[in-house]
mmCIF file of C-alpha atoms and ligand atoms in Angstrom:
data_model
loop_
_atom_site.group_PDB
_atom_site.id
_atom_site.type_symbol
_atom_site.label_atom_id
_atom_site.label_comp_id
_atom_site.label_asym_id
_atom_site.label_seq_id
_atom_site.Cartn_x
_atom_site.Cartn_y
_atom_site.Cartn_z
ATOM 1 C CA UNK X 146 -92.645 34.623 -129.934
ATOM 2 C CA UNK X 147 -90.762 31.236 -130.375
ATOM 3 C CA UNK X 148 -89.361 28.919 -127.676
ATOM 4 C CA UNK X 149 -85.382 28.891 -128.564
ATOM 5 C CA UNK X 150 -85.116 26.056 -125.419
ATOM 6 C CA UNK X 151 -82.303 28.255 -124.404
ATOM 7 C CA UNK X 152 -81.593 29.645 -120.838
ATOM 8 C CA UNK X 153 -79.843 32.771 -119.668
ATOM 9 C CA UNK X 154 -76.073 32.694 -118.994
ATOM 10 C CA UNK X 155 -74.393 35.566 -117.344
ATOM 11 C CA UNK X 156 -71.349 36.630 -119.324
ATOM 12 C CA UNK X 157 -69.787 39.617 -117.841
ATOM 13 C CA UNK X 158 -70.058 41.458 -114.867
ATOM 14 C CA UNK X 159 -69.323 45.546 -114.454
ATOM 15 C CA UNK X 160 -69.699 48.031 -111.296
ATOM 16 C CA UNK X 161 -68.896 51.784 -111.216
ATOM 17 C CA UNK X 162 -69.005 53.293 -107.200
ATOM 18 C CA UNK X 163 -68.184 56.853 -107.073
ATOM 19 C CA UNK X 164 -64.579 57.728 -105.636
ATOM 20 C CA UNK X 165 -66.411 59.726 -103.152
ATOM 21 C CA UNK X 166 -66.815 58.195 -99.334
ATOM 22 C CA UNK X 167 -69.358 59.644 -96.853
ATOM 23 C CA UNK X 168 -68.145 57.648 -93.677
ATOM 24 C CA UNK X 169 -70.179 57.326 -90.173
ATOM 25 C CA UNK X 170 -68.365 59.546 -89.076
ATOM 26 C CA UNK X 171 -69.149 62.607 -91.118
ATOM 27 C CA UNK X 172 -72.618 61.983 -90.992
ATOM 28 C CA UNK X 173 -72.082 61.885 -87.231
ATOM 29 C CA UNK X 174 -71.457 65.846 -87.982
ATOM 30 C CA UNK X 175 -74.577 66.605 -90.461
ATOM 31 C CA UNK X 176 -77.236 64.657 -88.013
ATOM 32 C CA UNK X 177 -77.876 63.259 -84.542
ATOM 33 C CA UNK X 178 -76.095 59.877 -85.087
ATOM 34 C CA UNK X 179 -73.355 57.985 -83.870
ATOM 35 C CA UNK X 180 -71.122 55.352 -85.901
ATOM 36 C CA UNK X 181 -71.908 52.745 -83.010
ATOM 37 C CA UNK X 182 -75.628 53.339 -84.161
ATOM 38 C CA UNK X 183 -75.214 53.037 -87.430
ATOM 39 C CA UNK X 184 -72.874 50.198 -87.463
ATOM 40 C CA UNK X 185 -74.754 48.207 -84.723
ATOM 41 C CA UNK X 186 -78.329 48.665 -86.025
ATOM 42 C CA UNK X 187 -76.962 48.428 -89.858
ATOM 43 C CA UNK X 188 -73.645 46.857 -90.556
ATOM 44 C CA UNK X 189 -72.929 49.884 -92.492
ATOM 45 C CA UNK X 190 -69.365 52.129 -92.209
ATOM 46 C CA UNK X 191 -69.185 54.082 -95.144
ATOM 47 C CA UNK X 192 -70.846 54.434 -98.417
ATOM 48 C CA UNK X 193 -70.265 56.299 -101.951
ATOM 49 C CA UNK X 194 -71.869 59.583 -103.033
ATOM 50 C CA UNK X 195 -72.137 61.008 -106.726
ATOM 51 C CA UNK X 196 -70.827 63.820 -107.936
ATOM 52 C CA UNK X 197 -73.499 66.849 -108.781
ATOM 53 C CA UNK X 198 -72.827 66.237 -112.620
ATOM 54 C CA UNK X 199 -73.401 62.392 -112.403
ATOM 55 C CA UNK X 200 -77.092 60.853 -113.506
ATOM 56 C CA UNK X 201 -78.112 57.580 -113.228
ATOM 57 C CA UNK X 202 -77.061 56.583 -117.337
ATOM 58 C CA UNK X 203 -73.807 58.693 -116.345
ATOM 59 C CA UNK X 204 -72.730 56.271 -113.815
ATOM 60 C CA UNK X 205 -74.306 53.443 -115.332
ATOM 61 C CA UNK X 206 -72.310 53.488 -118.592
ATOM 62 C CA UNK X 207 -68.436 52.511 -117.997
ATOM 63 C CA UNK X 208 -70.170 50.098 -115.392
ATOM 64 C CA UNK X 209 -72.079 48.690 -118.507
ATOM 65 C CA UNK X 210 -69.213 48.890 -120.943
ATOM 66 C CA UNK X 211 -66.670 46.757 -118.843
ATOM 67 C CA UNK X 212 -69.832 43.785 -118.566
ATOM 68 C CA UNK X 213 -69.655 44.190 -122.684
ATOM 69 C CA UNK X 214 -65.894 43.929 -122.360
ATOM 70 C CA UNK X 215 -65.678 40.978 -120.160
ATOM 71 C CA UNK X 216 -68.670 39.234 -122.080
ATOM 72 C CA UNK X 217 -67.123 39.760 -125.746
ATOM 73 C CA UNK X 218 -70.130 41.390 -126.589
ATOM 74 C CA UNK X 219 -70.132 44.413 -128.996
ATOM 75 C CA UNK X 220 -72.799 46.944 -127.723
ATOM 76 C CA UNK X 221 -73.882 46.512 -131.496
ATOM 77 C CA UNK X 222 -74.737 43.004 -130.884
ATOM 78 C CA UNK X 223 -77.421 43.681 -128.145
ATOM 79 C CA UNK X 224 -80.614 42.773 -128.761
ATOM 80 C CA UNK X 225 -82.328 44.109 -125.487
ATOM 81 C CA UNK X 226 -81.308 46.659 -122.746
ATOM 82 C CA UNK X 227 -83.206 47.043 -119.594
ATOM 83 C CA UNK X 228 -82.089 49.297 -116.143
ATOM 84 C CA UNK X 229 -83.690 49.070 -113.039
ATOM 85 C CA UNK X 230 -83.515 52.432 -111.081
ATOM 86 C CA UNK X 231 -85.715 54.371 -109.350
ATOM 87 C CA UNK X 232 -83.465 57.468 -109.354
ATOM 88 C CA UNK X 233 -83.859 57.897 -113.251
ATOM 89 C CA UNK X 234 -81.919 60.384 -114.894
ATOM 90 C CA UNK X 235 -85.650 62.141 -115.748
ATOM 91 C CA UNK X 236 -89.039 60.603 -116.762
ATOM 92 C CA UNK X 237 -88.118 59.793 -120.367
ATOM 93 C CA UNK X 238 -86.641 59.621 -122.012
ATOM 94 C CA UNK X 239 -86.077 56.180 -119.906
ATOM 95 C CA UNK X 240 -82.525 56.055 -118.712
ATOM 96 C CA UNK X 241 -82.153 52.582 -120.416
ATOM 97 C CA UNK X 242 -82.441 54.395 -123.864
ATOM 98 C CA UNK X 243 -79.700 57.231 -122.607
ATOM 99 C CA UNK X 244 -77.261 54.551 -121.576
ATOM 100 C CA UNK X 245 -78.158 52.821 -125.303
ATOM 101 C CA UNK X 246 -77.095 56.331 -126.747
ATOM 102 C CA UNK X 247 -74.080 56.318 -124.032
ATOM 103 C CA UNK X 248 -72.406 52.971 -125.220
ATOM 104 C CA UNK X 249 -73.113 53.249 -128.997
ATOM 105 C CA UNK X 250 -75.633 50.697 -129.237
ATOM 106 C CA UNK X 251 -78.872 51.289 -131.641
ATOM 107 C CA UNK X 252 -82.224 49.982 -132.618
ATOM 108 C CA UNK X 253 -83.043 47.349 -130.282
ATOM 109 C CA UNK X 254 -85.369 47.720 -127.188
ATOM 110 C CA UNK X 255 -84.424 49.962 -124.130
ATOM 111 C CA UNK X 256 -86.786 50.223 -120.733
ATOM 112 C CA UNK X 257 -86.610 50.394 -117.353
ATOM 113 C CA UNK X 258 -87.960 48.913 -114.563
ATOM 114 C CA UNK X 259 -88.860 50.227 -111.456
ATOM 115 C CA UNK X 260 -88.968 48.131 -108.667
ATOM 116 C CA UNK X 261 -86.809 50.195 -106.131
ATOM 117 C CA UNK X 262 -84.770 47.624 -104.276
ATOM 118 C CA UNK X 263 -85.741 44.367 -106.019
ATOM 119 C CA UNK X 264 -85.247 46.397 -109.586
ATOM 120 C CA UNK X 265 -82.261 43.893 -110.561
ATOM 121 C CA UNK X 266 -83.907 40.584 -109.634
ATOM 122 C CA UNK X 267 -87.364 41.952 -111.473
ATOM 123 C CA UNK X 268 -84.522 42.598 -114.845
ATOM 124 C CA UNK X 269 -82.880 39.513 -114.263
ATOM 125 C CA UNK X 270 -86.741 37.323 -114.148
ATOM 126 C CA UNK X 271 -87.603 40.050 -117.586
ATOM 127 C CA UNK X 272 -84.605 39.386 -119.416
ATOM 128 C CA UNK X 273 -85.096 35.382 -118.382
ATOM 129 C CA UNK X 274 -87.877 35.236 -120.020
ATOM 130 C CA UNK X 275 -87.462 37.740 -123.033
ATOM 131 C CA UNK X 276 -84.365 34.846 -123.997
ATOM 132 C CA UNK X 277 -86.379 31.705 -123.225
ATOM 133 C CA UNK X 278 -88.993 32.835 -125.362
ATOM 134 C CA UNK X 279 -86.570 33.267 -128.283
ATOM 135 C CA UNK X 280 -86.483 37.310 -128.666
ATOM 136 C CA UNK X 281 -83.798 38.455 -127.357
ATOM 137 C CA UNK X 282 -79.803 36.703 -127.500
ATOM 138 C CA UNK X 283 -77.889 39.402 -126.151
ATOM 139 C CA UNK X 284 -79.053 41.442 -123.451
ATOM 140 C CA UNK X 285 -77.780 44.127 -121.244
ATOM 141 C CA UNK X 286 -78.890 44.780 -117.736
ATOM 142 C CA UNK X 287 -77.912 47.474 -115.938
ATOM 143 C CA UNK X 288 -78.899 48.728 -112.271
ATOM 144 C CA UNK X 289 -78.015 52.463 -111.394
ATOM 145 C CA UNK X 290 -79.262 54.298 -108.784
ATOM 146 C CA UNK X 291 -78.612 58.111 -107.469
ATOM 147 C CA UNK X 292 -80.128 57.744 -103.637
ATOM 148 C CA UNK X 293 -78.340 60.420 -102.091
ATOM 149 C CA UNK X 294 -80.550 63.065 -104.881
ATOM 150 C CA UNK X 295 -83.989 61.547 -103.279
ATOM 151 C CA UNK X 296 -82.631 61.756 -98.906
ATOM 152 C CA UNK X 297 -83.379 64.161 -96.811
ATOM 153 C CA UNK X 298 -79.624 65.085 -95.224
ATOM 154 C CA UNK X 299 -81.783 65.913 -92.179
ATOM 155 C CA UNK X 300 -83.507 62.974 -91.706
ATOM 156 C CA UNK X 301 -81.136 60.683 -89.364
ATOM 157 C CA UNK X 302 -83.596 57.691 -90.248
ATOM 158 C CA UNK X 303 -83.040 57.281 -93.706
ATOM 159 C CA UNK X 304 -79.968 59.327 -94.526
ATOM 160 C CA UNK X 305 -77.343 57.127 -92.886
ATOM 161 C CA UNK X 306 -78.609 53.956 -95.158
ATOM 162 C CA UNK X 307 -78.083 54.817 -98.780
ATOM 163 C CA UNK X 308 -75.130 55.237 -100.876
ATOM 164 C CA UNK X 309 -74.789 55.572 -105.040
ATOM 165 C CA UNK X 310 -73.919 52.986 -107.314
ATOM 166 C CA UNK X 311 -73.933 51.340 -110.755
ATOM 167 C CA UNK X 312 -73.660 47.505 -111.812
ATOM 168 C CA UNK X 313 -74.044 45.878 -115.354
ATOM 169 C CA UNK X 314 -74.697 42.369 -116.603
ATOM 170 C CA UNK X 315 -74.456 40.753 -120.355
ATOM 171 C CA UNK X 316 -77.130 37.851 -120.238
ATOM 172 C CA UNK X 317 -76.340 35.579 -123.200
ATOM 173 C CA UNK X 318 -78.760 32.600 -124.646
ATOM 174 C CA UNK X 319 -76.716 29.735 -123.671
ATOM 175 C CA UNK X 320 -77.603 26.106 -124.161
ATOM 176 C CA UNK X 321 -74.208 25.457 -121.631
ATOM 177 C CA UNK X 322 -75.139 24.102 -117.875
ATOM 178 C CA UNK X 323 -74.333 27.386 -116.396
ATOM 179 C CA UNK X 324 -77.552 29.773 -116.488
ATOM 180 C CA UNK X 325 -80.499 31.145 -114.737
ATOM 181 C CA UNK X 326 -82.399 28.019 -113.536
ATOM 182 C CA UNK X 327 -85.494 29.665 -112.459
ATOM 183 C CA UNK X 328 -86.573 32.692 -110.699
ATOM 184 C CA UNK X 329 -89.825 34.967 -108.661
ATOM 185 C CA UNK X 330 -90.653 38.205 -108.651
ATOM 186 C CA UNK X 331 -93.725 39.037 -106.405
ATOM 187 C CA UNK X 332 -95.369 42.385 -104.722
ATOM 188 C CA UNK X 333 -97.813 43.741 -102.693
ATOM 189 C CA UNK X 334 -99.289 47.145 -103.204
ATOM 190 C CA UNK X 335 -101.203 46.877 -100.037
ATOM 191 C CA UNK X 336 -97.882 48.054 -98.039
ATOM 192 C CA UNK X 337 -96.879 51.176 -100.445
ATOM 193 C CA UNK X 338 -97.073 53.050 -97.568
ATOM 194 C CA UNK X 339 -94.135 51.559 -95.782
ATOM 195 C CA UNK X 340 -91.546 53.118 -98.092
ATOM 196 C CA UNK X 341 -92.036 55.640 -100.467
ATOM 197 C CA UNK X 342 -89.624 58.261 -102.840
ATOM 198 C CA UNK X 343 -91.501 61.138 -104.432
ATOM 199 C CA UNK X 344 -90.752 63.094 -107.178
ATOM 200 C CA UNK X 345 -93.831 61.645 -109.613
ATOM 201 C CA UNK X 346 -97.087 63.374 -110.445
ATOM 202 C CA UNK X 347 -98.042 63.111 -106.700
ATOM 203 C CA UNK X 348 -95.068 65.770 -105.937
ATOM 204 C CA UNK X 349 -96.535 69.360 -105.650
ATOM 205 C CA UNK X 350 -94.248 71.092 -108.179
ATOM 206 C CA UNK X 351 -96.177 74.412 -108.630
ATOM 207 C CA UNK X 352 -94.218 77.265 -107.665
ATOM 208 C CA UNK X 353 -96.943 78.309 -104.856
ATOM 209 C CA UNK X 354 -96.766 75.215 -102.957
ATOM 210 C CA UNK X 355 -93.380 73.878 -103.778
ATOM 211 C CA UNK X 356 -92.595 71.190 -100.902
ATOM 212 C CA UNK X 357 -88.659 70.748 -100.956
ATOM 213 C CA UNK X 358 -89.245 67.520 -99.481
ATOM 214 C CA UNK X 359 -91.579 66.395 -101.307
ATOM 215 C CA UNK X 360 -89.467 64.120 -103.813
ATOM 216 C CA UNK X 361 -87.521 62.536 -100.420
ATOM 217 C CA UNK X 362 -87.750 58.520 -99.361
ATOM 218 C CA UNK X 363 -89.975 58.394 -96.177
ATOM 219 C CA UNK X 364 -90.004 54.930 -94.512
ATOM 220 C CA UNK X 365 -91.545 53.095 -92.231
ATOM 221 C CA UNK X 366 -88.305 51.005 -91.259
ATOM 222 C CA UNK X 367 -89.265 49.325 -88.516
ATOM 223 C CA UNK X 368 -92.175 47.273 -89.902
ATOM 224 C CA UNK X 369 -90.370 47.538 -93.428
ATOM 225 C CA UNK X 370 -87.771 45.368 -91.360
ATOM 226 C CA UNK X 371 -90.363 42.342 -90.415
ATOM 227 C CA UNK X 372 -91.824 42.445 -93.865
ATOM 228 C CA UNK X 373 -89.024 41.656 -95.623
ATOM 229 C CA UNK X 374 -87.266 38.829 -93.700
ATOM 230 C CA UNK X 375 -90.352 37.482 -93.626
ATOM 231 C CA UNK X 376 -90.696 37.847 -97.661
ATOM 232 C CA UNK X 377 -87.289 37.202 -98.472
ATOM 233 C CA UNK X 378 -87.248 33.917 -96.815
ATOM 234 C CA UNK X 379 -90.727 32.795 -98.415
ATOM 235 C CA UNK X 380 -89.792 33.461 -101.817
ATOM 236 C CA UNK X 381 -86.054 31.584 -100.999
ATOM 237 C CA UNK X 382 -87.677 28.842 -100.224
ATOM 238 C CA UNK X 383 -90.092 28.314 -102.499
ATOM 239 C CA UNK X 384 -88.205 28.758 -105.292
ATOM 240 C CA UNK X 385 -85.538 25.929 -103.918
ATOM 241 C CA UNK X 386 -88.439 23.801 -103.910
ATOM 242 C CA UNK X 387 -90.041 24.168 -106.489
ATOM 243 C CA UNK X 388 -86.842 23.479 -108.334
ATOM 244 C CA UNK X 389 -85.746 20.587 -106.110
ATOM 245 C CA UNK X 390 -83.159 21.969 -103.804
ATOM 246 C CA UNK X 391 -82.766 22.410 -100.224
ATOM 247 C CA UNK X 392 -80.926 25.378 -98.541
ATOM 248 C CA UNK X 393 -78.037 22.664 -98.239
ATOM 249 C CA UNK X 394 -77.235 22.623 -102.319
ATOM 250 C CA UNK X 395 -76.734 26.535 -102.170
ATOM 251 C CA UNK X 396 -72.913 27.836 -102.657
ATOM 252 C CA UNK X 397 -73.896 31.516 -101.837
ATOM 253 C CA UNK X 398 -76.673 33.893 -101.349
ATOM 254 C CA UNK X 399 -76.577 37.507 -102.807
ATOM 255 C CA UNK X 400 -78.696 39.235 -100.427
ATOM 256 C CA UNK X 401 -79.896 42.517 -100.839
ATOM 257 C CA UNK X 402 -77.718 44.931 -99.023
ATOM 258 C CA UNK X 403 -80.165 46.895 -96.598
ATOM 259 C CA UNK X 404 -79.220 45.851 -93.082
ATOM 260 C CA UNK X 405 -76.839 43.454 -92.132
ATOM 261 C CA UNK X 406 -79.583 42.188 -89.254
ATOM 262 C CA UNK X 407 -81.499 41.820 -92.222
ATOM 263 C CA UNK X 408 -79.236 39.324 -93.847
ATOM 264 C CA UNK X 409 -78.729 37.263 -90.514
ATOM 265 C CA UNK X 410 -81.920 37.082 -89.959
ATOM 266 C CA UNK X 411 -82.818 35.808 -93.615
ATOM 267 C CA UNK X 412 -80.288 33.464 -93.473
ATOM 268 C CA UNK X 413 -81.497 31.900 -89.964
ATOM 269 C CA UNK X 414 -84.987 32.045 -91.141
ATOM 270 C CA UNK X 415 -83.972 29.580 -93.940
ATOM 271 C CA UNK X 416 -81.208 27.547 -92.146
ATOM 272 C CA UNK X 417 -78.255 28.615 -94.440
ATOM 273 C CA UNK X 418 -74.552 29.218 -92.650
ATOM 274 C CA UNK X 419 -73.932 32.871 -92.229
ATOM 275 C CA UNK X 420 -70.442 32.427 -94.101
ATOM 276 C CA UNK X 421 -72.698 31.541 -97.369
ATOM 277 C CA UNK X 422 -74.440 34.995 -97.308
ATOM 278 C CA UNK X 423 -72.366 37.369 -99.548
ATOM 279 C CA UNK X 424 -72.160 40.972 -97.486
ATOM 280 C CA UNK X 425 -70.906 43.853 -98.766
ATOM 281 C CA UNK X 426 -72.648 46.290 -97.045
ATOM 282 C CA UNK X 427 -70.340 47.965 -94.704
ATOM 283 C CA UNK X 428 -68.714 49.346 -97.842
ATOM 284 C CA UNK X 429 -71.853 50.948 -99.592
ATOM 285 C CA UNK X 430 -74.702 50.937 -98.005
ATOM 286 C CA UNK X 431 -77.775 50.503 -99.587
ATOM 287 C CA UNK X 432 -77.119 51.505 -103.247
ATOM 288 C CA UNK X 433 -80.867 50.126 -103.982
ATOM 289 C CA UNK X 434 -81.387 48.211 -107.283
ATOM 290 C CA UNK X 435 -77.619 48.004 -107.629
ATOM 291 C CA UNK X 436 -76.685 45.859 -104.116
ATOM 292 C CA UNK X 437 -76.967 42.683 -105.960
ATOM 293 C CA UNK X 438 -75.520 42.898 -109.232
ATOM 294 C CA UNK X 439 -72.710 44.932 -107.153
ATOM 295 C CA UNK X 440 -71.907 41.744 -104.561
ATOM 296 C CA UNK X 441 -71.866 39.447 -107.858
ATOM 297 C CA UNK X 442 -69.583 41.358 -108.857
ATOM 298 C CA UNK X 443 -67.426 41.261 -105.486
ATOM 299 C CA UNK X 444 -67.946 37.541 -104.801
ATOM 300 C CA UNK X 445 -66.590 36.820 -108.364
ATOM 301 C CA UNK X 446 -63.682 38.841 -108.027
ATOM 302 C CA UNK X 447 -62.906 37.334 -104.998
ATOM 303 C CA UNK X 448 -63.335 33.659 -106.104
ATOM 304 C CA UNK X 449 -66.677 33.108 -104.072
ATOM 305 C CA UNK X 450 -68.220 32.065 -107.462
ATOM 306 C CA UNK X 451 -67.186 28.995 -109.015
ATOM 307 C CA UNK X 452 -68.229 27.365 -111.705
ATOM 308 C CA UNK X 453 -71.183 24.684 -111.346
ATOM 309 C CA UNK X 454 -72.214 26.792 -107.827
ATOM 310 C CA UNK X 455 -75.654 26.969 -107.291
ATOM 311 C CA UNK X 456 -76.032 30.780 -106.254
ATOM 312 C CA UNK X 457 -79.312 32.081 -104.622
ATOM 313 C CA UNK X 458 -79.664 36.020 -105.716
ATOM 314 C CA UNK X 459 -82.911 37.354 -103.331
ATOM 315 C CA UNK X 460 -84.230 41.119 -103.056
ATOM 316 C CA UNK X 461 -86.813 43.113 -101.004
ATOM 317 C CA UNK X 462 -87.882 46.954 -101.689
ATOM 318 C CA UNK X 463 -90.511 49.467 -102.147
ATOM 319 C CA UNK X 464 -93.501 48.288 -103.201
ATOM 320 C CA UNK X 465 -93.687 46.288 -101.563
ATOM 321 C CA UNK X 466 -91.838 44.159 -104.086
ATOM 322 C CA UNK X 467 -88.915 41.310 -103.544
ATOM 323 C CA UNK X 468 -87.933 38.045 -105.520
ATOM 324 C CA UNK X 469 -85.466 35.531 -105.818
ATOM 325 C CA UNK X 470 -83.355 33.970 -108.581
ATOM 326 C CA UNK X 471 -81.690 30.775 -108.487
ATOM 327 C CA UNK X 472 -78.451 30.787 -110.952
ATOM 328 C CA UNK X 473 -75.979 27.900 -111.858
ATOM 329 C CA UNK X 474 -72.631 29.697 -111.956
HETATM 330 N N1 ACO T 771 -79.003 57.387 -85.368
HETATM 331 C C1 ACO T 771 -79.409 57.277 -84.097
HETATM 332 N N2 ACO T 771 -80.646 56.892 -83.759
HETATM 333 C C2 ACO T 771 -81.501 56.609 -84.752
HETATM 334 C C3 ACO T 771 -81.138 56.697 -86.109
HETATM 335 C C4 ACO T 771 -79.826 57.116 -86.399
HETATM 336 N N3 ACO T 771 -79.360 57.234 -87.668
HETATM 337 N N4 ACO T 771 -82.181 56.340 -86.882
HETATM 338 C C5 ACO T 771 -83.189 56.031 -86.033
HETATM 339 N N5 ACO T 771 -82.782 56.197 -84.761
HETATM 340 C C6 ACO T 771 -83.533 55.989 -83.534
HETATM 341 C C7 ACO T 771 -85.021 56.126 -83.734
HETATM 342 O O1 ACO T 771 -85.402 57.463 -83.659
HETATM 343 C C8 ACO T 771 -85.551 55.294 -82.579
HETATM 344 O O2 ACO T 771 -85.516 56.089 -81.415
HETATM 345 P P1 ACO T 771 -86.695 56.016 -80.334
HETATM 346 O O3 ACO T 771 -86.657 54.597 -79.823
HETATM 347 O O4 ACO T 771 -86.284 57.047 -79.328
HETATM 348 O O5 ACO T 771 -87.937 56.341 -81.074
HETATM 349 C C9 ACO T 771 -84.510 54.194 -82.402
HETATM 350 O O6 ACO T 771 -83.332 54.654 -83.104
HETATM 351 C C10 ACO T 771 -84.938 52.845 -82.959
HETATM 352 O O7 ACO T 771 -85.543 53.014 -84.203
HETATM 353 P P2 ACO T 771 -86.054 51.780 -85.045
HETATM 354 O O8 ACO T 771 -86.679 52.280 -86.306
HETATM 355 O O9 ACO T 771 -86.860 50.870 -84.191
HETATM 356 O O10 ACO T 771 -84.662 51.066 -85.361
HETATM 357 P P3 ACO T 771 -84.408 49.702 -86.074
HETATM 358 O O11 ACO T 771 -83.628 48.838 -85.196
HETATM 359 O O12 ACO T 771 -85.645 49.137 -86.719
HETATM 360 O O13 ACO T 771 -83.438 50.140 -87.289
HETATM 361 C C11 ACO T 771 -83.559 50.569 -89.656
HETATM 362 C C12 ACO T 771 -83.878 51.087 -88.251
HETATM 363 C C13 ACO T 771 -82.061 50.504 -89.795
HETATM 364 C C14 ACO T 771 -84.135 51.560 -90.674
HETATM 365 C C15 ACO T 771 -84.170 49.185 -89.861
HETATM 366 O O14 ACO T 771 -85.508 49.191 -89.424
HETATM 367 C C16 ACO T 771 -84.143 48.717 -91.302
HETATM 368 O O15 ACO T 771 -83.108 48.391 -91.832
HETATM 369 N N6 ACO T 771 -85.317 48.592 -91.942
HETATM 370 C C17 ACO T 771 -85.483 47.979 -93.249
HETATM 371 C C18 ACO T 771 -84.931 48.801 -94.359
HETATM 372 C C19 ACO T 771 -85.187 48.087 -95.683
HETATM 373 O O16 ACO T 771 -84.908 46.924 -95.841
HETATM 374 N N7 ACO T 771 -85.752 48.788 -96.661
HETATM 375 C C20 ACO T 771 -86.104 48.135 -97.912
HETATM 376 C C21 ACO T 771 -85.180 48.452 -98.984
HETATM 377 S S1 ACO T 771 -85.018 50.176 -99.297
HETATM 378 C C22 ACO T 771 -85.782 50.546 -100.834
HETATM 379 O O17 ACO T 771 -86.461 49.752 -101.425
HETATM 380 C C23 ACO T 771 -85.620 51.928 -101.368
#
């Protein structure tokens, strides 16, 4: 590998959400829930649910060819694609190499990443350093994720919190001011236990002892909760200082999109105005790997992201994993 002194730009930004809309209020008649729960305990009101034919590269792929679109980037010309999920469309082939097939691009490397909910911060730190070190110019990261496949509609605890969703970035080398000025991606295995999703070589498959719920999320979300406000916060704030910023020089925070106490609490924890934290989670839910690149997406077509903004991206998931990334827009 060479050093090419060149940083990561973002160039263009595509979602794709399902038409589909599972509000509060119908899961008020599948479960024993109430929208006042839901919305008081999670922020959320409604969020988006795949059709049975859609996959993870399915829904991933016009979310991935609009980012091409709006970076001028012919799918061609990439030199690197990488999708965090952790709803795959199987084991492997990776989804990363069906989305290559999907948008007509060939030859150059495709992998995912699992990470569950910090899956697009762990891309965006990969695809960082795959461009400083020179090997890759034109990259494509996508996040897709299929939650409503992997919870149990029974389970009142986890099924009101998740929703589907797909979000794309082109990451260009740049030498220009705007660009990915640093980021951290961290974990600790010690606290797998907190929140898990089956449907690995731990499921029991075998026709005698099939368990239909073996391949559903089970979470501990009450200590999950403490964990990551805790982590989230850490990692902010380290990586402002260690890069010479205070809370003060951030423009906006793209939070991950789990609980709207969550957020609040994050953004007391490090001092930062609750108007600076980007929210988009009463719409969606928790779409997982895709929350972040999704809200860039949002805050930019909204004007929240102007040029020369210092933008704080953070994440927290199973894992345990979370990290931060610290962008000049
Ligand atoms: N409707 C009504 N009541 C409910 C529901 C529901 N949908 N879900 C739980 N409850 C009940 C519980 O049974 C409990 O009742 P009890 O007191 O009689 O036992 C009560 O509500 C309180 O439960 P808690 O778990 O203490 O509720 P809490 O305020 O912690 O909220 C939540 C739960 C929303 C899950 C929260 O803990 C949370 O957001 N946790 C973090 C989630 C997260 O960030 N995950 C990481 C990313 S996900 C990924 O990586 C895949």
């Amino acid at each position: 590998m060479t050093h090419s002194g060149k940083r990561s730009r973002i160039a263009g930004l595509g979602i794709n959400l399902p038409s589909k809309i599972l509000t509060n209020a119908q899961l008020e008649k599948m479960v024993d829930t109430s929208d006042e729960w839901i919305l008081t305990r999670t922020g959320i009101r409604e969020r988006r649910i795949a059709d049975d034919g859609e996959t993870a590269s399915t829904l991933a792929i016009p979310a991935a060819q609009e980012a091409l679109r709006r970076a001028g980037v012919a799918p061609e010309d990439l030199d690197l694609i990488v999708c965090a999920t952790s709803t795959p469309d199987m084991s492997f082939p990776s989804t990363a190499c069906h989305i290559q097939r999907g948008i007509g691009a060939k030859g150059c490397p495709a992998f995912d990443i699992l990470a569950a909910c910090s899956g697009f911060v762990y891309g965006l730190s990969v695809v960082d350093n795959f461009i400083r070190a020179g090997s890759a110019k034109n990259a494509l990261l996508v996040a897709s994720e299929i939650f409503s496949r992997i919870v149990d509609w029974e389970d009142r605890n986890t099924c009101v919190l998740f929703g589907d969703g797909a979000a794309a970035v082109v990451i260009k080398a740049t030498e220009s001011s705007s660009h990915v000025i640093d980021s951290r991606i961290r974990a600790d295995g010690s606290y797998a236990d907190l929140l898990t999703g089956g449907g690995g070589s731990a499921s029991i498959v075998s026709a005698k002892q099939f368990d239909p719920k073996s391949h559903f999320i089970k979470m501990k979300g009450n200590q999950t909760f403490k964990v990551a406000v805790t982590n989230m916060a850490e990692v902010c704030s380290s990586l402002l200082a260690d890069n010479g910023y205070t809370a003060n020089d951030v423009a906006l925070v793209i939070p991950h999109q789990a609980n709207i106490r969550i957020i609040h609490a994050v953004a007391k924890s490090l001092n930062i105005p609750e108007d600076k934290m980007y929210i988009n989670v009463h719409r969606y839910g928790n779409t997982s790997a895709a929350t972040v690149p999704i809200a860039m997406y949002e805050a930019q077509e909204e004007g929240r992201l102007k040029k020369g903004d210092l933008v704080l991206l953070v994440a927290f998931g199973g894992g345990l994993t979370w990290g931060s990334a610290l962008v000049r827009w």
